[in-house]
Short mmCIF file of C-alpha atoms and ligand atoms in Angstrom, two decimals:
data_model
loop_
_atom_site.label_atom_id
_atom_site.label_comp_id
_atom_site.label_asym_id
_atom_site.label_seq_id
_atom_site.Cartn_x
_atom_site.Cartn_y
_atom_site.Cartn_z
CA MET A 1 -39.41 26.11 23.84
CA GLY A 2 -38.63 29.27 22.71
CA ILE A 3 -35.64 30.93 20.84
CA GLN A 4 -33.65 30.22 23.90
CA PHE A 5 -33.62 26.68 24.17
CA TYR A 6 -32.68 26.57 19.78
CA VAL A 7 -29.71 29.16 20.30
CA GLN A 8 -28.59 27.26 24.08
CA ASN A 9 -28.26 24.12 22.03
CA ALA A 10 -27.25 25.11 18.65
CA LEU A 11 -24.56 26.93 20.29
CA GLY A 12 -23.81 23.64 22.81
CA GLY A 13 -24.17 21.47 19.61
CA LEU A 14 -21.71 23.58 17.58
CA ALA A 15 -19.06 23.39 20.47
CA TYR A 16 -19.37 19.58 20.98
CA GLY A 17 -19.13 19.17 16.96
CA SER A 18 -15.99 21.46 16.78
CA LEU A 19 -14.19 18.73 19.37
CA LEU A 20 -15.68 15.89 17.37
CA PHE A 21 -13.88 17.66 14.35
CA LEU A 22 -10.56 17.73 16.35
CA ILE A 23 -10.86 13.91 16.59
CA ALA A 24 -12.49 12.75 13.01
CA SER A 25 -10.40 15.22 10.93
CA GLY A 26 -7.61 12.55 11.76
CA LEU A 27 -9.76 9.47 11.51
CA THR A 28 -10.86 10.89 7.86
CA LEU A 29 -7.42 11.59 6.29
CA ILE A 30 -5.94 8.64 8.10
CA PHE A 31 -8.38 6.34 6.56
CA GLY A 32 -8.47 8.19 3.21
CA LEU A 33 -4.97 8.13 2.82
CA MET A 34 -3.90 4.41 4.59
CA ARG A 35 -6.84 2.64 4.66
CA ILE A 36 -6.33 2.19 8.43
CA ILE A 37 -9.41 2.34 10.68
CA ASN A 38 -7.65 4.19 13.54
CA LEU A 39 -9.69 2.95 16.66
CA ALA A 40 -7.04 4.39 19.23
CA GLN A 41 -8.03 8.20 17.83
CA THR A 42 -10.23 8.73 20.92
CA ALA A 43 -7.33 7.23 23.32
CA PHE A 44 -5.23 9.70 21.61
CA TYR A 45 -8.02 12.18 22.70
CA LEU A 46 -8.17 11.22 25.91
CA LEU A 47 -4.17 10.88 26.53
CA GLY A 48 -4.03 14.56 25.44
CA ALA A 49 -6.37 15.56 27.89
CA TYR A 50 -4.89 13.75 31.14
CA ILE A 51 -1.21 14.83 29.85
CA GLY A 52 -2.46 18.37 30.02
CA LEU A 53 -4.45 18.36 33.39
CA SER A 54 -1.44 16.90 34.74
CA LEU A 55 0.60 19.51 33.63
CA VAL A 56 -1.75 22.33 34.40
CA GLY A 57 -1.76 20.40 37.75
CA GLN A 58 1.89 21.19 38.15
CA GLY A 59 0.85 25.00 37.01
CA TRP A 60 1.09 25.01 33.19
CA ASN A 61 -0.89 27.30 31.05
CA PHE A 62 -3.84 26.10 29.84
CA TRP A 63 -2.66 26.44 26.56
CA LEU A 64 0.65 24.99 26.82
CA ALA A 65 -0.54 22.33 28.46
CA GLY A 66 -2.96 21.20 25.56
CA LEU A 67 -0.08 21.91 23.16
CA ALA A 68 2.01 19.52 25.21
CA GLY A 69 -0.45 16.88 25.30
CA GLY A 70 -1.23 16.90 21.74
CA VAL A 71 3.24 16.59 21.28
CA LEU A 72 3.79 13.79 23.64
CA THR A 73 0.49 12.16 21.91
CA MET A 74 1.83 12.43 18.39
CA ALA A 75 5.13 11.36 19.68
CA LEU A 76 3.36 8.26 21.03
CA GLY A 77 1.54 7.87 18.15
CA LEU A 78 4.40 8.33 15.65
CA ALA A 79 6.35 5.63 17.50
CA VAL A 80 3.38 3.23 17.66
CA TYR A 81 3.16 3.64 13.97
CA SER A 82 6.73 3.28 12.99
CA ALA A 83 6.89 0.31 15.23
CA PHE A 84 3.64 -1.68 13.92
CA LEU A 85 1.17 -0.03 11.97
CA HIS A 86 3.17 0.94 8.79
CA ARG A 87 3.43 -2.58 7.68
CA TYR A 88 0.10 -3.07 7.32
CA HIS A 89 -1.86 0.29 5.64
CA ALA A 90 -2.70 -1.66 2.97
CA ASP A 91 -4.41 -4.32 5.04
CA PRO A 92 -7.50 -2.83 6.71
CA LEU A 93 -8.49 -5.85 9.10
CA THR A 94 -4.63 -6.10 10.51
CA SER A 95 -4.29 -2.56 11.42
CA LEU A 96 -7.59 -2.23 12.50
CA LEU A 97 -6.95 -5.10 15.30
CA LEU A 98 -3.49 -3.50 16.05
CA THR A 99 -5.09 -0.25 16.86
CA LEU A 100 -8.06 -1.96 18.73
CA GLY A 101 -5.36 -3.06 21.17
CA PHE A 102 -3.25 -0.38 21.32
CA ALA A 103 -6.59 1.60 22.39
CA LEU A 104 -6.82 -1.17 25.23
CA ILE A 105 -3.56 -0.95 26.69
CA LEU A 106 -3.76 3.02 26.23
CA ASP A 107 -7.08 2.77 28.32
CA ASP A 108 -5.31 0.52 30.93
CA GLY A 109 -2.16 2.55 31.08
CA ILE A 110 -4.33 5.69 31.81
CA LEU A 111 -6.31 4.18 34.35
CA ALA A 112 -3.22 3.18 36.13
CA ARG A 113 -1.73 6.16 35.89
CA TRP A 114 -4.67 8.24 36.77
CA GLY A 115 -7.17 6.33 38.52
CA GLY A 116 -10.95 5.62 37.43
CA ASP A 117 -12.05 9.03 38.69
CA PRO A 118 -13.39 11.31 36.83
CA HIS A 119 -11.39 14.83 36.31
CA ALA A 120 -12.74 18.16 35.19
CA ILE A 121 -10.55 20.45 32.99
CA ALA A 122 -11.27 24.32 34.06
CA PRO A 123 -11.31 26.55 30.67
CA PRO A 124 -8.15 29.16 31.15
CA ALA A 125 -9.32 31.71 33.28
CA MET A 126 -9.65 34.47 31.16
CA LEU A 127 -12.34 32.54 29.34
CA GLY A 128 -13.97 31.06 32.55
CA GLY A 129 -16.95 33.10 32.61
CA SER A 130 -20.37 33.13 30.79
CA ILE A 131 -21.83 35.43 28.32
CA THR A 132 -25.64 36.73 28.91
CA VAL A 133 -27.66 37.93 26.03
CA GLY A 134 -31.04 38.37 27.17
CA SER A 135 -32.26 35.72 28.98
CA LEU A 136 -29.55 33.46 26.90
CA VAL A 137 -26.77 32.26 29.20
CA PHE A 138 -23.64 30.53 27.82
CA PRO A 139 -19.95 29.48 28.58
CA GLN A 140 -17.64 31.95 27.12
CA TYR A 141 -15.42 28.73 26.30
CA TRP A 142 -18.10 27.23 24.32
CA LEU A 143 -17.65 30.27 21.87
CA ALA A 144 -13.45 30.07 22.50
CA LEU A 145 -13.44 26.24 21.67
CA ILE A 146 -15.92 26.63 18.34
CA GLY A 147 -13.20 29.50 17.02
CA ILE A 148 -10.09 27.57 17.95
CA SER A 149 -11.45 24.39 16.16
CA PHE A 150 -12.30 26.71 12.85
CA LEU A 151 -9.17 27.94 12.98
CA ILE A 152 -7.36 24.63 13.20
CA ALA A 153 -9.97 23.73 10.22
CA ALA A 154 -8.52 26.37 8.36
CA ILE A 155 -5.07 25.75 8.91
CA MET A 156 -5.56 22.06 7.74
CA PHE A 157 -7.63 23.27 4.97
CA LEU A 158 -5.20 25.34 3.75
CA SER A 159 -2.36 22.81 4.10
CA LEU A 160 -4.14 20.60 1.66
CA GLN A 161 -5.32 22.74 -1.01
CA ARG A 162 -2.23 25.08 -0.72
CA THR A 163 0.90 23.46 -0.09
CA MET A 164 2.81 20.70 -1.97
CA LEU A 165 2.53 18.23 0.74
CA GLY A 166 -1.06 18.92 0.33
CA VAL A 167 -0.81 18.25 -3.25
CA ILE A 168 0.77 15.13 -2.63
CA ILE A 169 -1.69 13.92 0.10
CA ARG A 170 -4.69 14.40 -2.17
CA ALA A 171 -2.75 12.79 -4.89
CA SER A 172 -1.86 9.32 -2.99
CA VAL A 173 -5.54 9.45 -1.53
CA ASP A 174 -6.46 9.47 -5.23
CA ASP A 175 -4.14 6.55 -6.78
CA GLU A 176 -1.53 5.81 -4.33
CA GLU A 177 0.27 3.66 -6.98
CA MET A 178 0.06 6.28 -9.27
CA ALA A 179 2.03 8.63 -7.29
CA ARG A 180 4.66 6.18 -6.23
CA GLY A 181 5.43 5.62 -9.88
CA LEU A 182 5.50 9.32 -10.65
CA GLY A 183 8.60 9.35 -7.61
CA VAL A 184 6.53 10.18 -4.93
CA ASP A 185 7.57 9.03 -1.37
CA VAL A 186 3.76 8.26 -0.60
CA ASN A 187 5.36 6.65 3.16
CA ARG A 188 6.59 10.19 3.93
CA ALA A 189 3.39 11.19 3.98
CA PHE A 190 1.93 8.62 5.78
CA TYR A 191 4.00 9.42 8.49
CA ILE A 192 3.20 13.14 8.37
CA VAL A 193 -0.56 12.42 8.16
CA PHE A 194 -0.73 10.09 11.43
CA ALA A 195 1.30 12.11 13.08
CA ALA A 196 -0.77 15.16 12.41
CA GLY A 197 -3.92 13.01 13.05
CA ALA A 198 -2.45 12.27 16.67
CA LEU A 199 -1.28 15.78 17.42
CA ILE A 200 -4.75 17.45 16.58
CA ALA A 201 -6.73 14.66 18.97
CA GLY A 202 -4.53 14.88 21.49
CA LEU A 203 -4.62 18.90 21.36
CA GLY A 204 -8.25 18.21 21.05
CA GLY A 205 -8.24 16.37 24.59
CA MET A 206 -7.06 19.15 26.61
CA LEU A 207 -9.09 21.79 24.26
CA GLY A 208 -12.12 19.67 24.63
CA GLY A 209 -11.98 18.85 28.16
CA PRO A 210 -13.67 21.75 29.49
CA ILE A 211 -16.87 20.20 28.08
CA THR A 212 -16.40 16.63 28.35
CA SER A 213 -13.88 16.51 31.13
CA ALA A 214 -11.51 13.31 31.40
CA TYR A 215 -12.49 9.89 32.50
CA PRO A 216 -11.56 6.05 31.59
CA GLY A 217 -14.24 5.15 28.89
CA LEU A 218 -14.61 8.13 27.61
CA ASP A 219 -12.85 7.54 24.41
CA GLY A 220 -15.27 4.45 23.77
CA GLU A 221 -18.34 6.91 24.22
CA LEU A 222 -16.63 9.15 21.87
CA LEU A 223 -15.37 6.81 19.09
CA PRO A 224 -19.38 5.75 17.68
CA LEU A 225 -20.06 9.86 17.59
CA ALA A 226 -16.51 9.86 15.43
CA PHE A 227 -17.18 7.34 13.45
CA ALA A 228 -20.73 8.82 12.60
CA VAL A 229 -18.81 11.83 11.60
CA VAL A 230 -16.40 10.17 9.08
CA ILE A 231 -19.60 8.24 7.58
CA VAL A 232 -22.32 11.04 7.21
CA GLY A 233 -19.08 13.35 5.63
CA GLY A 234 -17.90 10.94 3.55
CA MET A 235 -14.27 9.03 4.47
CA GLY A 236 -11.03 10.24 3.41
CA SER A 237 -12.71 14.44 3.16
CA LEU A 238 -11.87 16.96 5.67
CA THR A 239 -14.54 19.15 4.27
CA GLY A 240 -16.79 16.11 5.03
CA ALA A 241 -15.19 15.72 8.33
CA PHE A 242 -16.04 19.30 9.41
CA VAL A 243 -19.76 19.61 7.78
CA GLY A 244 -20.43 15.83 9.39
CA SER A 245 -18.96 16.92 13.16
CA LEU A 246 -20.98 20.32 12.85
CA LEU A 247 -23.87 18.16 11.77
CA ILE A 248 -23.30 15.27 14.55
CA GLY A 249 -22.73 17.89 17.12
CA LEU A 250 -25.82 19.42 16.66
CA VAL A 251 -27.88 16.40 16.19
CA ASN A 252 -26.29 15.53 19.70
CA ALA A 253 -27.60 18.53 20.97
CA PHE A 254 -30.80 18.38 20.15
CA GLY A 255 -31.59 14.93 20.81
CA LYS A 256 -30.46 15.15 23.98
CA ALA A 257 -32.62 17.99 24.99
CA MET A 258 -35.60 16.81 23.34
CA PHE A 259 -35.30 12.87 23.54
CA PRO A 260 -33.36 12.51 26.60
CA GLU A 261 -34.29 8.72 26.58
CA LEU A 262 -33.07 7.87 22.91
CA SER A 263 -29.83 10.34 23.46
CA TYR A 264 -27.31 7.96 21.87
CA PHE A 265 -29.75 6.54 19.37
CA THR A 266 -30.25 10.01 17.62
CA ILE A 267 -27.09 10.34 16.32
CA PHE A 268 -27.52 7.25 14.16
CA VAL A 269 -30.76 8.74 12.55
CA PRO A 270 -28.30 10.73 9.91
CA VAL A 271 -26.03 7.75 9.90
CA ALA A 272 -28.58 5.38 8.64
CA LEU A 273 -30.25 7.96 6.50
CA ILE A 274 -26.73 8.66 4.68
CA MET A 275 -26.31 5.03 4.70
CA ALA A 276 -29.43 4.37 2.63
CA PHE A 277 -29.37 7.25 0.45
CA ARG A 278 -25.54 8.26 -0.10
CA PRO A 279 -23.53 5.58 0.97
CA GLN A 280 -20.10 7.59 0.22
CA GLY A 281 -21.23 10.33 2.49
CA LEU A 282 -21.94 13.81 1.84
CA PHE A 283 -18.53 14.81 0.53
CA GLY A 284 -16.99 11.40 -0.05
CA ARG A 285 -15.84 9.96 -3.53
CA LYS A 286 -18.62 7.28 -4.97
CA LEU A 287 -17.96 3.94 -3.75
CA MET B 1 24.75 -1.83 -23.02
CA SER B 2 21.17 -0.83 -23.59
CA LEU B 3 19.34 2.13 -21.59
CA LEU B 4 16.64 -0.33 -20.39
CA ASP B 5 17.61 -4.15 -20.27
CA VAL B 6 15.08 -6.73 -19.36
CA VAL B 7 16.42 -10.09 -18.82
CA ASP B 8 14.52 -13.19 -18.47
CA ILE B 9 12.01 -12.23 -15.74
CA HIS B 10 9.26 -13.77 -14.16
CA THR B 11 6.20 -11.71 -12.72
CA TYR B 12 3.31 -12.91 -10.93
CA TYR B 13 -0.05 -12.05 -9.77
CA GLU B 14 -0.50 -13.95 -6.35
CA HIS B 15 -0.31 -17.25 -8.08
CA SER B 16 -0.80 -16.66 -11.58
CA HIS B 17 2.38 -16.42 -13.49
CA VAL B 18 2.14 -13.68 -16.02
CA LEU B 19 5.32 -13.04 -17.59
CA GLN B 20 7.38 -16.15 -18.18
CA GLY B 21 10.58 -15.28 -19.22
CA VAL B 22 10.41 -11.99 -21.24
CA SER B 23 13.67 -10.12 -22.20
CA MET B 24 13.57 -6.70 -23.96
CA GLN B 25 15.84 -3.85 -24.81
CA ALA B 26 15.03 -0.03 -25.30
CA GLU B 27 17.45 2.53 -26.64
CA SER B 28 17.82 6.47 -26.32
CA GLY B 29 16.21 7.87 -29.15
CA THR B 30 14.22 5.28 -30.15
CA VAL B 31 10.78 3.92 -29.97
CA THR B 32 10.31 0.36 -28.93
CA ALA B 33 6.63 -1.05 -29.67
CA LEU B 34 5.23 -3.80 -27.34
CA LEU B 35 2.50 -5.40 -29.29
CA GLY B 36 0.07 -8.60 -28.60
CA ARG B 37 -3.55 -9.29 -28.02
CA ASN B 38 -5.82 -7.97 -25.13
CA GLY B 39 -4.41 -9.98 -21.69
CA VAL B 40 -0.84 -11.51 -23.03
CA GLY B 41 1.02 -9.43 -20.24
CA LYS B 42 2.09 -6.00 -21.93
CA THR B 43 0.75 -4.11 -19.04
CA THR B 44 2.02 -6.64 -16.65
CA LEU B 45 5.76 -5.99 -18.43
CA ILE B 46 5.30 -2.02 -17.79
CA ARG B 47 4.28 -2.73 -13.76
CA SER B 48 7.51 -5.01 -13.97
CA VAL B 49 9.60 -1.52 -14.84
CA ILE B 50 8.16 0.99 -12.87
CA GLY B 51 8.13 -1.48 -9.90
CA PHE B 52 4.28 -1.37 -9.46
CA THR B 53 4.54 -5.49 -9.93
CA PRO B 54 8.18 -6.54 -9.57
CA PRO B 55 9.58 -9.50 -11.35
CA ARG B 56 9.68 -12.57 -9.03
CA THR B 57 12.83 -13.27 -10.72
CA GLY B 58 15.20 -12.26 -13.53
CA ARG B 59 16.60 -8.66 -14.17
CA VAL B 60 15.71 -5.25 -14.94
CA ALA B 61 18.97 -2.85 -15.66
CA PHE B 62 17.93 0.87 -16.45
CA ALA B 63 21.11 2.80 -17.32
CA GLY B 64 23.68 0.34 -16.29
CA GLU B 65 22.19 -0.28 -12.59
CA ALA B 66 20.36 -3.33 -11.62
CA ILE B 67 16.16 -1.49 -10.49
CA GLU B 68 14.30 -4.57 -10.41
CA LYS B 69 14.64 -4.20 -6.64
CA LEU B 70 13.90 -1.04 -6.09
CA PRO B 71 10.67 0.75 -4.67
CA SER B 72 8.61 2.52 -7.46
CA HIS B 73 9.29 5.91 -6.53
CA GLU B 74 13.16 5.55 -6.47
CA ILE B 75 12.70 4.00 -10.06
CA ALA B 76 11.16 7.13 -10.99
CA ARG B 77 13.45 9.34 -9.76
CA ARG B 78 16.42 7.79 -11.51
CA GLY B 79 14.77 9.13 -15.06
CA VAL B 80 11.52 6.27 -15.73
CA GLY B 81 8.21 8.29 -17.15
CA LEU B 82 4.99 6.42 -16.64
CA VAL B 83 1.72 7.23 -18.89
CA PRO B 84 -0.01 4.55 -17.78
CA GLN B 85 -3.19 2.44 -18.92
CA GLY B 86 -6.29 4.33 -18.49
CA ARG B 87 -4.28 7.76 -17.99
CA ARG B 88 -4.98 7.45 -14.26
CA ILE B 89 -4.97 11.37 -13.76
CA PHE B 90 -5.45 12.06 -10.19
CA PRO B 91 -9.20 13.40 -10.66
CA SER B 92 -8.94 15.86 -7.46
CA LEU B 93 -5.97 17.91 -8.24
CA THR B 94 -6.11 20.22 -11.07
CA VAL B 95 -4.31 20.30 -14.16
CA ARG B 96 -1.37 22.49 -12.58
CA GLU B 97 -1.33 20.30 -9.77
CA ASN B 98 -1.39 17.06 -11.52
CA LEU B 99 1.82 18.61 -13.59
CA ALA B 100 3.51 19.74 -10.42
CA VAL B 101 3.15 16.23 -8.84
CA GLY B 102 5.04 15.12 -11.96
CA GLY B 103 7.68 17.42 -11.06
CA VAL B 104 8.37 15.89 -7.74
CA PRO B 105 11.38 14.11 -8.59
CA GLY B 106 13.09 17.71 -9.44
CA ARG B 107 15.16 16.37 -11.99
CA PRO B 108 16.24 19.24 -14.17
CA GLY B 109 16.09 19.30 -17.82
CA ARG B 110 13.80 21.10 -20.64
CA TRP B 111 10.33 19.92 -19.41
CA THR B 112 8.65 22.71 -16.85
CA ALA B 113 5.01 23.73 -16.73
CA GLU B 114 5.62 26.07 -18.93
CA THR B 115 7.45 24.31 -22.00
CA VAL B 116 4.47 21.28 -21.44
CA TYR B 117 2.05 24.20 -21.72
CA GLU B 118 3.56 25.22 -25.13
CA LEU B 119 3.58 21.51 -25.99
CA PHE B 120 -0.05 21.00 -24.83
CA PRO B 121 -1.39 24.54 -25.51
CA ARG B 122 -4.94 23.19 -24.25
CA LEU B 123 -3.55 22.33 -20.97
CA ARG B 124 -2.80 25.93 -20.23
CA GLU B 125 -6.33 26.74 -21.01
CA ARG B 126 -6.88 24.04 -18.38
CA SER B 127 -4.50 24.70 -15.60
CA GLY B 128 -7.28 25.56 -13.20
CA ASN B 129 -9.55 22.85 -13.97
CA TYR B 130 -9.65 19.35 -12.24
CA GLY B 131 -8.75 16.43 -13.37
CA GLY B 132 -11.92 14.80 -13.09
CA GLN B 133 -13.14 17.49 -15.57
CA LEU B 134 -11.02 16.91 -18.71
CA SER B 135 -11.95 15.34 -21.79
CA GLY B 136 -10.15 11.79 -22.82
CA GLY B 137 -7.63 13.86 -25.33
CA GLU B 138 -6.93 16.29 -22.49
CA GLN B 139 -6.60 13.87 -20.00
CA GLN B 140 -3.93 12.04 -22.42
CA MET B 141 -2.39 15.09 -23.01
CA LEU B 142 -1.78 15.91 -19.05
CA ALA B 143 -0.78 12.03 -18.31
CA ILE B 144 2.54 12.67 -20.98
CA GLY B 145 2.89 16.19 -19.46
CA ARG B 146 3.15 14.81 -16.22
CA ALA B 147 5.35 12.35 -16.87
CA LEU B 148 7.71 14.89 -18.80
CA MET B 149 8.02 16.95 -15.72
CA ALA B 150 10.33 14.57 -14.24
CA ASN B 151 12.64 14.96 -17.22
CA PRO B 152 12.72 10.99 -17.82
CA VAL B 153 15.18 9.29 -19.83
CA LEU B 154 12.70 6.56 -20.38
CA LEU B 155 8.71 7.28 -21.12
CA LEU B 156 7.27 4.02 -20.77
CA MET B 157 3.88 4.53 -22.46
CA ASP B 158 0.75 2.53 -22.18
CA GLU B 159 -2.20 2.51 -24.84
CA PRO B 160 -1.98 6.26 -25.10
CA SER B 161 -4.38 6.50 -28.06
CA GLU B 162 -6.83 4.14 -26.14
CA GLY B 163 -10.64 5.89 -26.70
CA LEU B 164 -8.80 8.89 -28.50
CA ALA B 165 -10.69 10.09 -31.62
CA PRO B 166 -8.54 9.83 -34.69
CA LEU B 167 -7.63 13.53 -35.21
CA ILE B 168 -5.93 13.21 -31.84
CA VAL B 169 -4.21 10.16 -32.22
CA ARG B 170 -2.48 12.29 -35.30
CA GLU B 171 -1.42 14.44 -32.67
CA LEU B 172 -0.37 12.00 -30.53
CA GLU B 173 1.95 10.49 -33.21
CA ALA B 174 3.28 13.98 -34.09
CA THR B 175 4.19 14.32 -30.10
CA MET B 176 5.81 10.84 -30.30
CA SER B 177 8.03 11.88 -32.77
CA ARG B 178 9.12 15.13 -31.44
CA LEU B 179 10.22 13.32 -28.01
CA LYS B 180 12.10 10.63 -29.69
CA GLU B 181 14.14 13.66 -31.48
CA THR B 182 14.85 14.89 -28.05
CA GLY B 183 16.88 11.96 -27.33
CA LEU B 184 14.00 9.62 -25.06
CA ALA B 185 13.66 6.65 -24.98
CA ILE B 186 9.89 5.49 -25.82
CA VAL B 187 8.54 2.02 -24.68
CA LEU B 188 5.11 2.00 -26.46
CA VAL B 189 2.62 -0.46 -25.69
CA GLU B 190 -0.24 -0.23 -28.67
CA GLN B 191 -3.11 -1.69 -29.70
CA ASN B 192 -3.37 0.66 -32.72
CA LEU B 193 -0.98 -1.11 -35.15
CA PRO B 194 -0.77 1.83 -37.74
CA LEU B 195 0.04 4.21 -34.81
CA ALA B 196 2.82 1.81 -33.46
CA LEU B 197 4.16 1.23 -37.23
CA ALA B 198 4.17 4.92 -38.07
CA VAL B 199 6.85 5.73 -34.64
CA ALA B 200 8.53 2.23 -33.80
CA ASP B 201 12.18 1.55 -34.75
CA THR B 202 11.63 -1.79 -33.18
CA ALA B 203 8.78 -4.05 -32.19
CA TYR B 204 8.31 -6.84 -29.57
CA ILE B 205 4.99 -9.00 -30.01
CA ILE B 206 4.01 -10.86 -26.63
CA SER B 207 2.18 -13.88 -26.50
CA LYS B 208 0.91 -15.48 -23.13
CA GLY B 209 3.60 -13.97 -21.49
CA ARG B 210 6.31 -14.92 -23.82
CA VAL B 211 8.14 -12.74 -26.65
CA VAL B 212 7.24 -14.32 -29.94
CA PHE B 213 8.76 -11.65 -32.43
CA HIS B 214 11.48 -9.11 -32.09
CA GLY B 215 12.52 -7.24 -35.29
CA ASP B 216 11.74 -4.45 -37.42
CA PRO B 217 8.36 -3.31 -37.72
CA GLU B 218 8.25 -3.39 -41.38
CA ILE B 219 8.16 -7.03 -41.36
CA LEU B 220 4.28 -6.16 -39.37
CA ARG B 221 3.47 -4.18 -42.11
CA THR B 222 4.31 -7.07 -44.94
CA ASP B 223 3.73 -10.50 -42.80
CA HIS B 224 0.26 -11.37 -42.72
CA ALA B 225 1.57 -14.71 -40.85
CA VAL B 226 3.01 -12.92 -38.25
CA ARG B 227 0.26 -10.51 -38.01
CA THR B 228 -2.60 -12.71 -37.80
CA THR B 229 -1.04 -15.51 -35.61
CA PHE B 230 0.08 -12.63 -32.94
CA LEU B 231 -2.18 -9.75 -33.21
CA GLY B 232 -5.50 -11.52 -34.50
CA ILE B 233 -5.45 -8.98 -37.40
N1 ADP C 1 -4.13 -7.01 -10.95
C1 ADP C 1 -3.98 -8.30 -11.34
N2 ADP C 1 -4.19 -9.57 -10.37
C2 ADP C 1 -4.26 -10.81 -11.02
N3 ADP C 1 -4.23 -10.72 -12.68
C3 ADP C 1 -4.08 -9.76 -13.52
C4 ADP C 1 -4.07 -8.17 -12.86
N4 ADP C 1 -3.74 -7.58 -14.04
C5 ADP C 1 -3.69 -8.35 -14.91
N5 ADP C 1 -3.82 -9.81 -14.68
C6 ADP C 1 -3.92 -10.83 -15.77
O1 ADP C 1 -2.72 -10.75 -16.30
C7 ADP C 1 -2.58 -11.03 -17.78
C8 ADP C 1 -2.00 -10.10 -18.36
O2 ADP C 1 -2.53 -8.71 -17.93
P1 ADP C 1 -1.98 -7.57 -18.75
O3 ADP C 1 -0.47 -7.47 -18.73
O4 ADP C 1 -2.78 -6.21 -18.24
O5 ADP C 1 -2.36 -7.65 -20.13
P2 ADP C 1 -2.27 -6.65 -21.45
O6 ADP C 1 -1.75 -5.33 -21.20
O7 ADP C 1 -1.11 -7.10 -22.38
O8 ADP C 1 -3.55 -6.87 -22.05
C9 ADP C 1 -4.12 -11.18 -17.79
O9 ADP C 1 -4.48 -12.52 -17.69
C10 ADP C 1 -4.76 -10.46 -16.72
O10 ADP C 1 -5.97 -10.99 -16.22
MG1 MG C 2 -2.74 -3.76 -21.06
#
């Protein structure tokens, strides 16, 4: 195992971690703000991927198709949120069951519409090649995905830290009742955060598609990884989701390369360590 | 007509019947003290007015309009400010950001971040620090400043002197007197009887969810029977 092995897996891990961030960032913010454990978050990812690949099939450009997938997923997420979920934000068990039910319906809908065969998603043509550095060869698209996810993360951080909406969201995560008592319409922030979470996950489906492809059951495979990220990073923390995603992405890549027979298990080593020694997660508030 | 008119409210936590028919009033430019031992329902009365725990029956009128069915943020936007028990500063917001949240109702008036910093110069020095890094006294100043940012006409203050050093309590007393002079109505829940007596124009004593005394706070200074029976001092 030379340096090539490490660099290759590190890049692959970072790319995979980048797509995990697009799922887990919404998951952690939605939980932190509304106490909703959104089990449909990876179904949003899958839906975004399928919508995107259908649009590409009709001749759309990769990026526009991804954006449209994100926006349509967001619209669906908002519809579900305003029809059912918004009443149960303080009731984690009911909202958990609702999102589970919604994920199952979405899965069946996807199966009915797109069938059971896996669909590969090609990266945009200009990024379809690979980069060769000495004996090292890796897809160009890996770097592009890492770059885009870092950019989305930066936009999210700035919105949370530098805008009044971000201040209101952080205040509501700290003490929702107090925020209301000061005149904040917290429900409005709920809608915005749920919508943003669905948008980024739906967009993520297309952006991550060249790596994960799209097939029924992908959402179920991604969900434990996304939760591992949230637990390791700390619930409600965007920084935690970022660091946790990259960490889980790396552990996943090296785990699969070094202990292929234990691949799924290796993810839960960091989870177990965190649960034992720092139950609030790396960046979470004290429990 | 009083600025705040609470009429015969009954407030519950699930099945526990905490306020059992409380009525009280507060007027502009005065301090109304709410006294009573621990656990008698003072905080619950404040929570009933701001809408955190709305009364199950009874009326709360503010500036002549019924507010008991409004959500908390609507009540706050009409001009009810809250300095809650335990201060409840947002720990992951800076001092400046805590004040900005207080300004969300967007009510124009004398209070801006600048005038709050003039009232509490210490907050200006700490403006970039996070709420979780402040001392108790600084947190109390911030809780008051945050509430003032909405330019309220009624300020609900729940045990503002709790956990503060005597010197800071003195400053708090001076601050309340100044706020009163601006025409603000203050409802003050206090365990610190000397502080309450120093600033209050009128006082209520609550016992087991009912008002058992209403009148001139001077009486409490002299009437040992009332004090020992209802305040335990
Ligand atoms: N969130 C709550 N749930 C249930 N009971 C509560 C809650 N808050 C207060 N109580 C009860 O209501 C009563 C009045 O409490 P409170 O209004 O906080 O009293 P005070 O502010 O006068 O000390 C107490 O018996 C207290 O135990
Ligand atoms: Mg109290």
